[in-house]
Coordinates of C-alpha atoms in Angstrom, one line a residue:
X1393 CA -10.1 69.0 168.4
X1394 CA -7.3 68.4 166.2
X1395 CA -3.9 68.5 167.9
X1396 CA -0.9 69.2 165.7
X1397 CA 1.5 67.8 168.3
X1398 CA -0.3 64.5 168.3
X1399 CA -0.4 64.6 164.4
X1400 CA 3.5 65.2 164.3
X1401 CA 4.2 62.7 166.8
X1402 CA 2.1 60.1 164.8
X1403 CA 4.0 61.0 161.4
X1404 CA 7.4 60.6 163.3
X1405 CA 6.4 57.0 164.5
X1406 CA 5.1 55.9 161.1
X1407 CA 8.4 57.3 159.5
X1408 CA 10.6 55.5 162.1
X1409 CA 9.0 52.4 161.5
X1410 CA 8.5 52.3 157.8
X1411 CA 11.7 50.4 156.8
X1412 CA 10.7 47.6 159.5
X1413 CA 7.1 47.4 158.3
X1414 CA 8.7 46.6 154.8
X1415 CA 11.0 44.0 156.5
X1416 CA 7.9 42.4 158.4
X1417 CA 6.1 42.2 154.8
X1418 CA 9.2 40.4 153.5
X1419 CA 9.0 37.8 156.2
X1420 CA 5.4 37.6 155.9
X1421 CA 5.6 36.8 152.2
X1422 CA 8.6 34.0 153.1
X1423 CA 6.2 32.4 155.4
X1424 CA 3.3 32.4 153.0
X1425 CA 5.6 31.1 150.4
X1426 CA 6.5 28.1 152.7
X1427 CA 2.9 27.5 153.3
X1428 CA 2.2 27.4 149.6
X1429 CA 5.2 25.5 148.8
X1430 CA 3.1 22.3 150.0
X1431 CA 0.5 22.9 147.3
X1432 CA 1.6 25.5 144.7
X1433 CA 5.4 25.8 144.2
X1434 CA 5.0 28.3 141.4
X1435 CA 3.1 30.6 143.6
X1436 CA 5.9 30.1 146.5
X1437 CA 8.5 31.0 143.9
X1438 CA 6.7 34.1 143.0
X1439 CA 6.3 35.2 146.4
X1440 CA 9.9 34.9 147.2
X1441 CA 10.8 37.1 144.1
X1442 CA 8.3 39.7 145.7
X1443 CA 10.1 39.5 149.0
X1444 CA 13.5 40.0 147.4
X1445 CA 11.9 43.3 145.7
X1446 CA 10.5 44.4 149.2
X1447 CA 13.8 43.5 150.6
X1448 CA 15.7 45.8 148.5
X1449 CA 13.3 48.7 149.4
X1450 CA 13.6 48.4 153.2
X1451 CA 17.3 49.5 153.4
X1452 CA 16.8 52.4 150.9
X1453 CA 13.9 53.7 153.0
X1454 CA 15.8 53.5 156.2
X1455 CA 18.7 55.4 154.5
X1456 CA 16.6 57.9 152.7
X1457 CA 14.7 58.6 156.0
X1458 CA 17.7 58.4 158.2
X1459 CA 15.9 55.8 160.5
X1460 CA 18.5 53.0 160.1
X1461 CA 19.0 51.0 163.4
X1462 CA 20.6 48.0 165.0
X1463 CA 17.2 46.8 165.7
X1464 CA 16.2 47.1 161.8
X1465 CA 19.5 45.6 160.8
X1466 CA 18.8 42.4 163.1
X1467 CA 15.4 42.3 162.1
X1468 CA 16.1 42.2 158.2
X1469 CA 18.4 39.3 159.1
X1470 CA 16.0 37.3 160.8
X1471 CA 13.3 38.0 158.1
X1472 CA 15.9 37.2 155.4
X1473 CA 16.8 33.8 156.8
X1474 CA 12.9 32.9 156.4
X1475 CA 12.4 34.5 153.0
X1476 CA 15.6 33.8 151.1
X1477 CA 16.9 30.6 153.4
X1478 CA 14.2 28.7 154.4
X1479 CA 11.4 29.2 151.8
X1480 CA 13.6 28.6 148.8
X1481 CA 15.1 25.3 150.4
X1482 CA 11.7 24.2 151.1
X1483 CA 10.6 25.0 147.6
X1484 CA 13.6 23.2 146.0
X1485 CA 13.0 20.3 148.5
X1486 CA 9.4 19.7 147.3
X1487 CA 10.5 20.5 143.6
X1488 CA 13.4 17.9 143.3
X1489 CA 15.7 17.1 146.7
X1490 CA 12.7 15.1 148.2
X1491 CA 13.5 12.3 145.9
X1492 CA 16.9 11.8 147.4
X1493 CA 15.8 11.4 151.0
X1494 CA 18.6 12.1 153.6
X1495 CA 20.9 13.4 150.9
X1496 CA 18.3 15.8 149.9
X1497 CA 17.7 16.8 153.4
X1498 CA 21.5 17.1 154.1
X1499 CA 21.8 19.7 151.1
X1500 CA 18.8 21.5 152.2
X1501 CA 20.0 22.0 155.8
X1502 CA 23.5 22.9 154.5
X1503 CA 22.3 25.7 152.5
X1504 CA 20.0 27.0 155.3
X1505 CA 23.1 26.8 157.9
X1506 CA 25.4 28.5 155.4
X1507 CA 22.9 31.3 154.7
X1508 CA 22.4 31.7 158.8
X1509 CA 26.2 32.0 159.2
X1510 CA 26.5 34.5 156.5
X1511 CA 23.8 36.6 158.1
X1512 CA 25.3 36.3 161.5
X1513 CA 28.4 37.5 159.9
X1514 CA 27.0 40.2 158.1
X1515 CA 25.5 41.6 161.2
X1516 CA 28.7 41.9 163.2
X1517 CA 30.7 43.5 160.3
X1518 CA 30.7 47.1 159.2
X1519 CA 29.5 47.5 155.8
X1520 CA 32.3 49.0 153.3
X1521 CA 30.5 49.2 150.0
X1522 CA 31.0 45.5 149.2
X1523 CA 29.7 42.3 150.7
X1524 CA 31.7 39.5 152.1
X1525 CA 30.1 36.3 150.7
X1526 CA 27.2 36.1 148.4
X1527 CA 24.1 37.8 150.0
X1528 CA 21.3 35.3 151.1
X1529 CA 18.8 37.6 148.8
X1530 CA 20.8 36.7 145.8
X1531 CA 21.4 33.0 146.6
X1532 CA 17.5 32.7 147.5
X1533 CA 16.5 34.3 144.3
X1534 CA 18.9 32.2 142.1
X1535 CA 17.7 29.1 143.7
X1536 CA 14.0 30.0 143.2
X1537 CA 14.7 31.1 139.6
X1538 CA 16.5 27.7 139.0
X1539 CA 13.4 25.8 140.1
X1540 CA 11.9 26.6 136.6
X1541 CA 14.6 24.3 135.2
X1542 CA 13.6 21.0 137.2
X1543 CA 11.9 19.6 134.1
X1544 CA 14.7 20.3 131.7
X1545 CA 18.0 19.9 133.9
X1546 CA 19.6 16.9 135.6
X1547 CA 19.3 16.4 139.1
X1548 CA 23.0 16.7 139.6
X1549 CA 22.7 20.6 138.5
X1550 CA 20.7 21.4 141.6
X1551 CA 23.0 19.6 143.8
X1552 CA 25.9 21.4 142.3
X1553 CA 24.0 24.7 142.3
X1554 CA 22.8 24.5 145.9
X1555 CA 26.4 23.7 147.0
X1556 CA 28.0 26.5 145.1
X1557 CA 25.4 29.1 146.5
X1558 CA 26.0 27.6 150.1
X1559 CA 29.7 27.9 149.7
X1560 CA 29.3 31.3 148.2
X1561 CA 27.4 32.8 151.1
X1562 CA 30.2 31.8 153.6
X1563 CA 33.0 32.3 151.4
X1564 CA 35.3 35.4 151.8
X1565 CA 34.7 36.7 148.1
X1566 CA 33.8 40.1 147.9
X1567 CA 30.4 41.1 146.1
X1568 CA 29.8 44.5 145.1
X1569 CA 26.4 46.1 146.1
X1570 CA 24.2 46.7 143.2

């Protein structure tokens, strides 16, 4: 026999977790990107870009359905450090920074640490219509898109880029939400 109460309760639970499900898809794409970065850097870049698209939807879904929560905010940041911190850094490490041994590792770690600090700071601040520091999603997308320039640009360009992105994430510059 069909129970409307059970159906309604199931729909409410699905609605409550829809934004978190998108966030989980984001981190899964980031992890798969990391796995593919060993063999297929182009696919790894595409996966990060898809994760960025999905990352743009999870907050919108949460606001639209009025299901935003502290848990969702924390989950989003944990997933973002994988998809837009670690995955782009590993892509760039395999793409160019591996040639520079410890110096390359230092710049990769610096980027990931700055992204982590930026996310931690974001989680304890109230959002006021603008971001303080460059969002890690934007930094990760820029880093992944720059991967396509490796054959054409000098190595120093990538060192400068990753340094500027890192510093921008922990800066106090205000960035308007798009």
